[in-house]
Tab-separated table of C-alpha atoms (C1' of nucleotides) in Angstrom:
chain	number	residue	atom	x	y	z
R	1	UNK	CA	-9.090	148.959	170.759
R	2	UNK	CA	-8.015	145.829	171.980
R	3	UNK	CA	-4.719	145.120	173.955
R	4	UNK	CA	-3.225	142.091	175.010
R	5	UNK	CA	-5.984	140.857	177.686
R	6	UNK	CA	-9.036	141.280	174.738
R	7	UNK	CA	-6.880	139.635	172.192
R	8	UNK	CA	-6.327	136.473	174.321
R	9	UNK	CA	-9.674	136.268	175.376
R	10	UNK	CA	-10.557	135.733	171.185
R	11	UNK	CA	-7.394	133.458	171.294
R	12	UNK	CA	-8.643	131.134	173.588
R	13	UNK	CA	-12.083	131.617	172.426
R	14	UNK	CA	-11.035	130.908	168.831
R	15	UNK	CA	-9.022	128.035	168.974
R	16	UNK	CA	-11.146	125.639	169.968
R	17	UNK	CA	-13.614	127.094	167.583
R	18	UNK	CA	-11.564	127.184	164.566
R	19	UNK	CA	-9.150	123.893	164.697
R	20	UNK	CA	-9.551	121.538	162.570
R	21	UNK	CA	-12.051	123.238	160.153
R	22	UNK	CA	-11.229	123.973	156.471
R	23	UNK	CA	-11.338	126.775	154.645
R	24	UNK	CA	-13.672	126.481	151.783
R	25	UNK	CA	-12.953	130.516	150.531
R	26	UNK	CA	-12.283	133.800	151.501
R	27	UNK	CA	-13.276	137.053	150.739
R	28	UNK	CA	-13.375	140.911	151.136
R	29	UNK	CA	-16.086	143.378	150.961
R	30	UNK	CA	-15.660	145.950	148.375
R	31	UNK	CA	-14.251	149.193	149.743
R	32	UNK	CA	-12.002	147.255	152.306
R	33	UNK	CA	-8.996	145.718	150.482
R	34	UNK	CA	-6.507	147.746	152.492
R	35	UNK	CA	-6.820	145.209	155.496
R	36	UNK	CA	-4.520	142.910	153.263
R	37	UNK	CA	-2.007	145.169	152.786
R	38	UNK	CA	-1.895	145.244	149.387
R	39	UNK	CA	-2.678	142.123	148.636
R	40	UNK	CA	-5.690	141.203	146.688
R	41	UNK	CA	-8.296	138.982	148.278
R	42	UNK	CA	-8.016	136.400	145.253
R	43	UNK	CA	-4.770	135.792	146.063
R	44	UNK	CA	-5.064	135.271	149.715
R	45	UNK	CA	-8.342	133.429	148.807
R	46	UNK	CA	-6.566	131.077	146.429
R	47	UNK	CA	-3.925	130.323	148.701
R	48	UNK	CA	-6.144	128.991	152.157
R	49	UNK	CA	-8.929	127.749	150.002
R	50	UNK	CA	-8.846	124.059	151.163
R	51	UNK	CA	-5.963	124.588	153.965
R	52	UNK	CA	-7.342	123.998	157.504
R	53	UNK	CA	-6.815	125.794	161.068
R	54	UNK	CA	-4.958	124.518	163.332
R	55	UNK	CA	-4.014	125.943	166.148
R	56	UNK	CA	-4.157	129.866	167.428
R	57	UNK	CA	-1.386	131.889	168.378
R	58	UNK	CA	-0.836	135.682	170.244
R	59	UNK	CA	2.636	137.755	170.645
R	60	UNK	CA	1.697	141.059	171.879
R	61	UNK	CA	-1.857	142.369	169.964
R	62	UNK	CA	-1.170	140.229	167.461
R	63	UNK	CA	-3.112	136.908	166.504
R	64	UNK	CA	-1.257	134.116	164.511
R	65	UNK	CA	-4.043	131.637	162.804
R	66	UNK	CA	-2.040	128.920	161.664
R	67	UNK	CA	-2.813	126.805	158.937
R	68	UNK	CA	-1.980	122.930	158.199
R	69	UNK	CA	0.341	124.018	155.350
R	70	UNK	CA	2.289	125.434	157.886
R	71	UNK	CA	1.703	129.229	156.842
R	72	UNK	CA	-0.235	131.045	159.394
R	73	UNK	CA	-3.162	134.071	159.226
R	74	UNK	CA	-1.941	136.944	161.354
R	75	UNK	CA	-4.397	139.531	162.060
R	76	UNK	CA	-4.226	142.692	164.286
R	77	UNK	CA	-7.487	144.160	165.082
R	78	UNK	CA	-5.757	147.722	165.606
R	79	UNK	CA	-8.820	149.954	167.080
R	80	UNK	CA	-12.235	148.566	166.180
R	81	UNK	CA	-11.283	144.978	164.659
R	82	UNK	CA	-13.160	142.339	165.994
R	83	UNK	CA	-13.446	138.132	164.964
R	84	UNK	CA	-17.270	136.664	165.259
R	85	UNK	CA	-17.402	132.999	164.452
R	86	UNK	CA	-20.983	132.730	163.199
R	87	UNK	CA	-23.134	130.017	160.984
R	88	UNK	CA	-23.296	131.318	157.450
R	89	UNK	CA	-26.880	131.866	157.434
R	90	UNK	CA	-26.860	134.050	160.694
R	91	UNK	CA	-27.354	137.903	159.730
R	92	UNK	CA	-24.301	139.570	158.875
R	93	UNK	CA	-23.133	142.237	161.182
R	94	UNK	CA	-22.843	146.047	159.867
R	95	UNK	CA	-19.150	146.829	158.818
R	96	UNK	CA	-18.112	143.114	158.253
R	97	UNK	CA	-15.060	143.759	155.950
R	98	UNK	CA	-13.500	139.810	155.032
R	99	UNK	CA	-15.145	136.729	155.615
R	100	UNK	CA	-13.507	132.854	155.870
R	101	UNK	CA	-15.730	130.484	154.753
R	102	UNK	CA	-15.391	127.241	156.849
R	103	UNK	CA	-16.874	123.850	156.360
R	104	UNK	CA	-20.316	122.685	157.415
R	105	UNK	CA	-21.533	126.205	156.806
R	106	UNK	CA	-19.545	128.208	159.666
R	107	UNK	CA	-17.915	131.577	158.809
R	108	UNK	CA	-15.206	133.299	160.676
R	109	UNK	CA	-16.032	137.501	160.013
R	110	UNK	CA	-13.742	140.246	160.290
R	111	UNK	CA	-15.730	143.412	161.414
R	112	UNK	CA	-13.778	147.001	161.806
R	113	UNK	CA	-15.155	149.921	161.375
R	114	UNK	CA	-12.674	151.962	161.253
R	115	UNK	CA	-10.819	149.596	158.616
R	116	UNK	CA	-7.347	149.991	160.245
R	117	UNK	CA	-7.324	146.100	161.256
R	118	UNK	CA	-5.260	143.702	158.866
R	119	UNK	CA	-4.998	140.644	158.004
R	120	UNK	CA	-1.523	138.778	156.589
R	121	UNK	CA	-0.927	135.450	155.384
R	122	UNK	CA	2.930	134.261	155.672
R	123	UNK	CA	5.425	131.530	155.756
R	124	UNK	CA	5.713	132.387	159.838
R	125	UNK	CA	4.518	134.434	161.975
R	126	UNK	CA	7.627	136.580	162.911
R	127	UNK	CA	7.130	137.497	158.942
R	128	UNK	CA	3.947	139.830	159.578
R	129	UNK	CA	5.669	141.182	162.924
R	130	UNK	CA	7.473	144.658	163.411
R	131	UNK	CA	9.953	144.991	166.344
R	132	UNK	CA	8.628	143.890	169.552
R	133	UNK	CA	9.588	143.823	173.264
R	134	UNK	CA	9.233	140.902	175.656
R	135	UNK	CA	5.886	139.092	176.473
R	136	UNK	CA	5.086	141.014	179.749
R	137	UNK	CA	3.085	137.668	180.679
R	138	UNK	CA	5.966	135.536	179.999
R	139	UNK	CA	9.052	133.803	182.370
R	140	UNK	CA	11.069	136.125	179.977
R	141	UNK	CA	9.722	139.347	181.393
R	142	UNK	CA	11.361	140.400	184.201
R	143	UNK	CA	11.703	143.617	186.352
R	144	UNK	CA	15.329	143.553	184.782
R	145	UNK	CA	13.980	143.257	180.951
R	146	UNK	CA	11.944	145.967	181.817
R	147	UNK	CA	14.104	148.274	182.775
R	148	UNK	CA	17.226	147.536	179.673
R	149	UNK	CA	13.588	148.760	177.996
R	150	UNK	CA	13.535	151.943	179.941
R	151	UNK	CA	16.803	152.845	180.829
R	152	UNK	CA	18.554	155.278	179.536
R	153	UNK	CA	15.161	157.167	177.743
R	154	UNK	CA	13.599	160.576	178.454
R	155	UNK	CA	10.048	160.456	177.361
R	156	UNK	CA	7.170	159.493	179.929
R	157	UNK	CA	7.185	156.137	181.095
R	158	UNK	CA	3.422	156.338	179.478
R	159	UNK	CA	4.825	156.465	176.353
R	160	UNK	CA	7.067	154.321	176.780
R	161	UNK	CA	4.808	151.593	177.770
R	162	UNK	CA	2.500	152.611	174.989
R	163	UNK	CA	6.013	151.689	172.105
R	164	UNK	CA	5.442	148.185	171.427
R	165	UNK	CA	9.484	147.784	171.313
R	166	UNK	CA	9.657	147.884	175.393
R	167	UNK	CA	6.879	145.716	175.887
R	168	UNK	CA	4.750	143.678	173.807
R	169	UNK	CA	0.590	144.418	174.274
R	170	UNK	CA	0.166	147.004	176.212
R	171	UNK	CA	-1.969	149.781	175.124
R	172	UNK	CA	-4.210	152.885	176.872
R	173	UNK	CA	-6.303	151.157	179.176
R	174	UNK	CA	-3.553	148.616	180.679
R	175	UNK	CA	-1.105	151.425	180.881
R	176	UNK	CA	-2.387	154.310	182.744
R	177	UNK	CA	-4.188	151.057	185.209
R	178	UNK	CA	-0.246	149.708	185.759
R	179	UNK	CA	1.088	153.334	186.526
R	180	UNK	CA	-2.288	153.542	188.945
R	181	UNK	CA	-1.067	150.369	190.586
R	182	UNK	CA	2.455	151.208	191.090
R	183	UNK	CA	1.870	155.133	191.758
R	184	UNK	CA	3.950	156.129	189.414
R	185	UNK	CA	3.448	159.603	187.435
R	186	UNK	CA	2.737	158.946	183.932
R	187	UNK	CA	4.788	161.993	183.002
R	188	UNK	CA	7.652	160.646	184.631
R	189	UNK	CA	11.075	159.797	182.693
R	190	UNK	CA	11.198	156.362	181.516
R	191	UNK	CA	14.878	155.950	182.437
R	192	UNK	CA	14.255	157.748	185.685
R	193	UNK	CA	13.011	154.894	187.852
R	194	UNK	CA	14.468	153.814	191.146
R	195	UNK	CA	14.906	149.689	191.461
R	196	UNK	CA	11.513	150.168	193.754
R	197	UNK	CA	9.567	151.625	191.288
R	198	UNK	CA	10.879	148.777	188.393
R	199	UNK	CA	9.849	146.434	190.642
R	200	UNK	CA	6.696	147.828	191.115
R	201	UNK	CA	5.369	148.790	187.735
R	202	UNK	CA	6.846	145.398	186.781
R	203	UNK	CA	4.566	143.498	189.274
R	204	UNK	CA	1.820	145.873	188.160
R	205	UNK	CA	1.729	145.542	184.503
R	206	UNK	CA	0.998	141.623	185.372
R	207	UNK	CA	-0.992	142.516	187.818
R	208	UNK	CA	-3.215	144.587	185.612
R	209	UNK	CA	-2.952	142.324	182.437
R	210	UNK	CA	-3.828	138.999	184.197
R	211	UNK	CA	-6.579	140.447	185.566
R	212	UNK	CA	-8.062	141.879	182.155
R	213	UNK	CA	-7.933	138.397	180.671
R	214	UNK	CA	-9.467	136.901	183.750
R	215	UNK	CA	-12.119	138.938	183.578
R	216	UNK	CA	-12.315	138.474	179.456
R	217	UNK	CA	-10.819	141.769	178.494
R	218	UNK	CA	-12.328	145.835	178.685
R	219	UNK	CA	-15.065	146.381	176.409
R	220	UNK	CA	-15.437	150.786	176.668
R	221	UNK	CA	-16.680	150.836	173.329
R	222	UNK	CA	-16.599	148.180	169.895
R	223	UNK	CA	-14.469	145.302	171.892
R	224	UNK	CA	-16.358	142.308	172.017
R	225	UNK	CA	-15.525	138.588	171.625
R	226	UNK	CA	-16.015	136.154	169.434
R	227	UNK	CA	-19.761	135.283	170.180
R	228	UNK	CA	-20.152	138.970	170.438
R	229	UNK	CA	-20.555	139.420	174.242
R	230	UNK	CA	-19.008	142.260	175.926
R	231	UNK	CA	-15.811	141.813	178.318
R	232	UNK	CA	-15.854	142.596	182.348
R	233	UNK	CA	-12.810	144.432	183.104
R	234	UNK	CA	-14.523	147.718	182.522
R	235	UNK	CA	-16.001	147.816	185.888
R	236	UNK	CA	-12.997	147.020	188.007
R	237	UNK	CA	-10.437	149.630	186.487
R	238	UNK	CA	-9.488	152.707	188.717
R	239	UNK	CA	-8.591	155.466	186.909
R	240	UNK	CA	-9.137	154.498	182.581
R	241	UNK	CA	-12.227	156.727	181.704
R	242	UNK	CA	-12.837	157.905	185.600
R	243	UNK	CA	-11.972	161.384	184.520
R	244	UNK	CA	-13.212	163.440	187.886
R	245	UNK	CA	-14.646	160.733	189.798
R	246	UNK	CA	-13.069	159.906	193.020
R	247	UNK	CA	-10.152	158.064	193.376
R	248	UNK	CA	-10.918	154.435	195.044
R	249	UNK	CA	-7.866	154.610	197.724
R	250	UNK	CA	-7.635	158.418	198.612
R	251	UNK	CA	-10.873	160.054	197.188
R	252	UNK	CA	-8.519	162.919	195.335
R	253	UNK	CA	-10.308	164.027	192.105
R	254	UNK	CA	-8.757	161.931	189.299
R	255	UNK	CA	-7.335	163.865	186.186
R	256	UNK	CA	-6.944	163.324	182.258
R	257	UNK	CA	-4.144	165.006	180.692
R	258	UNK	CA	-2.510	164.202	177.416
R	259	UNK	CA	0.358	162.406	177.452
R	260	UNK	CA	2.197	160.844	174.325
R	261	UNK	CA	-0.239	162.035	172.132
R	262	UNK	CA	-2.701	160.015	174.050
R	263	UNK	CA	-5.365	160.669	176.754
R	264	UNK	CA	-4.189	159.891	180.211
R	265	UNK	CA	-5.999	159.168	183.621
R	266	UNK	CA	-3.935	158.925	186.650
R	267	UNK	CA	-4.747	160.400	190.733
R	268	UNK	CA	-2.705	162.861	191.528
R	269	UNK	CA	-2.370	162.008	195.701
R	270	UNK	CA	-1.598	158.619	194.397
R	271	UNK	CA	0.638	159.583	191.982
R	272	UNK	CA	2.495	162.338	192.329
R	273	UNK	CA	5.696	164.053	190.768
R	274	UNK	CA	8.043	162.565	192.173
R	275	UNK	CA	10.437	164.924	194.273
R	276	UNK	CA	13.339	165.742	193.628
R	277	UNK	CA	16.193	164.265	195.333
R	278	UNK	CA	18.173	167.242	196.214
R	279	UNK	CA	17.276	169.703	198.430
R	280	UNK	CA	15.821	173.307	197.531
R	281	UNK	CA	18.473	175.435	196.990
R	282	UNK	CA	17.440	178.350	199.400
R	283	UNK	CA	16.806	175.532	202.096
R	284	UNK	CA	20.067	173.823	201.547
R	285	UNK	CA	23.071	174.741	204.134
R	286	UNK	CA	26.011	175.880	202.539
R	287	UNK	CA	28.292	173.112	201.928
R	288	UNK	CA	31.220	172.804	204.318
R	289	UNK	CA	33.863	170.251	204.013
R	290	UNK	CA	37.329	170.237	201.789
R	291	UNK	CA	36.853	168.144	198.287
R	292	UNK	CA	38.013	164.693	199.843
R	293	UNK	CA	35.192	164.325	202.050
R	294	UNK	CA	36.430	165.372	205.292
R	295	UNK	CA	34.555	167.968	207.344
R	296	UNK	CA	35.995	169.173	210.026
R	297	UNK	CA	34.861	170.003	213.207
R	298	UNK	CA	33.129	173.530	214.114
L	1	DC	C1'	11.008	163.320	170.682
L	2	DG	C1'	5.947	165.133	169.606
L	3	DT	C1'	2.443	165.476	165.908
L	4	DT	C1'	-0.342	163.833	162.027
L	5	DA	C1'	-2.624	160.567	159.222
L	6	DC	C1'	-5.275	156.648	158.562
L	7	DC	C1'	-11.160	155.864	158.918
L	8	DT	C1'	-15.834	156.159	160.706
L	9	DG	C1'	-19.407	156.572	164.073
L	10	DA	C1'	-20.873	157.917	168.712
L	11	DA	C1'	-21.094	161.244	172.077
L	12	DA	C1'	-20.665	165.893	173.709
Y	1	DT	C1'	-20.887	170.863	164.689
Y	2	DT	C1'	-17.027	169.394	167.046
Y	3	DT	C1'	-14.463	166.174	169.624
Y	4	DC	C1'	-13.051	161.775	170.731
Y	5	DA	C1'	-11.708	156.713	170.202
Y	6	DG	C1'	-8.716	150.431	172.880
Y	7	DG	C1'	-3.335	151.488	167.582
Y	8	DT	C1'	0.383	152.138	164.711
Y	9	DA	C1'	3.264	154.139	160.939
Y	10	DA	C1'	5.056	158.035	158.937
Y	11	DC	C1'	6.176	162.447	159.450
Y	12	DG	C1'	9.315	166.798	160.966
DNA sequence: CGTTACCTGAAA
DNA sequence: TTTCAGGTAACG
């Protein structure tokens, strides 16, 4: 569920929260050891077990927790993850799957229904990380590293923005809101964008992201932060979710279609197929002119 | 490239 | 009962 905005909203939230506080165990609920990967919670339990936080890291979705033995806790909440920092004695929420136990009674949960989250412990953080693209809120990110991303590929610059190795955090929500902004047709070729349009969806995907963290990230369904309160940005986006209501800017019915696997919401006034540069055929005059160029006079 | 699997509950 | 879900990895 959450993408880049709702994972730094629990960054900043946790950081403060967690620094400085030790780790006096660790465990996971029966029936959820897959979140480690394979790893069994005794060992990751033996290894933090008197380590301390320090400080809280993000690159794309993911969250780097690092320790004061200089290994770090990286966790991706995947679709229904979520971190509650909570007193021990406070009522544990349903579907809690691993808890850190912190001193002066605090706990740090790890709730997922779904149990796709996990949870790594590593020598750095880079260790826990597959392939990813640049930070789209970064210096780095630039309507040029955008488009070495994009060019030269066929599927739907949805998808694309969806595959983690063109840009790092942005998922379902953030992606059909940046096409939205930059009226671009989600079913358009990646690699088939003008300079105007890079420039554009570029501008848009910060657009879009900054304003999902400054409004503390979406919350549609399970996202929520780490005191358990709901996000804002759910009320400001213009097409995620708005499946036949009227588009804000030209009242056209908005559509879902599936694109990438994925459900897709776009307006299609706003954003329309692009046309085709060449002309119809039928409508097209018949070419005069000898190969060099020259066309002579009638 | 698109499709399926991974899980489980909420909503249709 | 069926469909859908903010994500990714593993298929074919």
């Amino acid at each position: 569920m959450p993408e880049l905005p709702e994972v730094e909203t629990v960054r900043r939230q946790l950081e403060p929260l967690i620094a400085e506080r030790r780790i006096l165990g660790f465990r996971v609920m029966p029936g959820a050891e897959r979140l480690l990967r394979g790893r069994s919670g005794t060992e990751i339990a033996d290894q933090l077990t008197a380590c301390a936080f320090t400080t809280v890291d993000r690159r794309g979705k993911y969250l780097g927790l690092n320790l004061d033995n200089g290994q770090v806790v990286v966790v991706h909440l995947r679709m229904t993850g979520s971190l509650r920092f909570r007193a021990a004695g406070c009522e544990e929420e349903p579907f809690t799957r691993a808890v850190f136990e912190l001193d002066h009674g605090d706990q740090l949960r790890f709730i997922d229904v779904r149990k796709f989250g996990t949870i790594d412990l590593v020598e750095q953080m880079q260790d826990a990380l597959p392939e990813l693209g640049p930070e789209p809120l970064s210096d780095g990110f630039t309507p040029d590293a955008l488009w070495q991303a994009l060019r030269g590929r066929t599927q739907p610059i949805k998808a694309a923005l969806l595959d983690q190795r063109n840009v790092a955090g942005i998922g379902n929500i953030y992606a059909d809101e940046a096409l939205f902004l930059s009226r671009l047709n989600p079913e358009a070729p990646a690699g088939s964008l003008r300079p105007g349009e890079r420039r554009a969806l570029h501008a848009a995907i910060q657009q879009t992201l900054q304003d999902g963290v400054a409004h503390g990230g979406a919350s549609f369904r399970d996202y929520t932060d780490v005191d358990g309160a709901e996000g804002e940005q759910q009320y400001f986006v213009r097409v995620f979710r708005r499946t036949d209501k009227p588009c804000d800017d030209c009242d056209a019915t908005i559509r879902r279609i599936v694109v990438g696997g994925r459900a897709t919401h776009f307006c299609p006034r706003c954003q329309p197929v692009r046309q085709r540069t060449r002309q119809i055929k039928s409508t097209r005059p018949a070419r005069r002119g000898s190969a060099d160029g020259t066309i002579k006079p009638r």
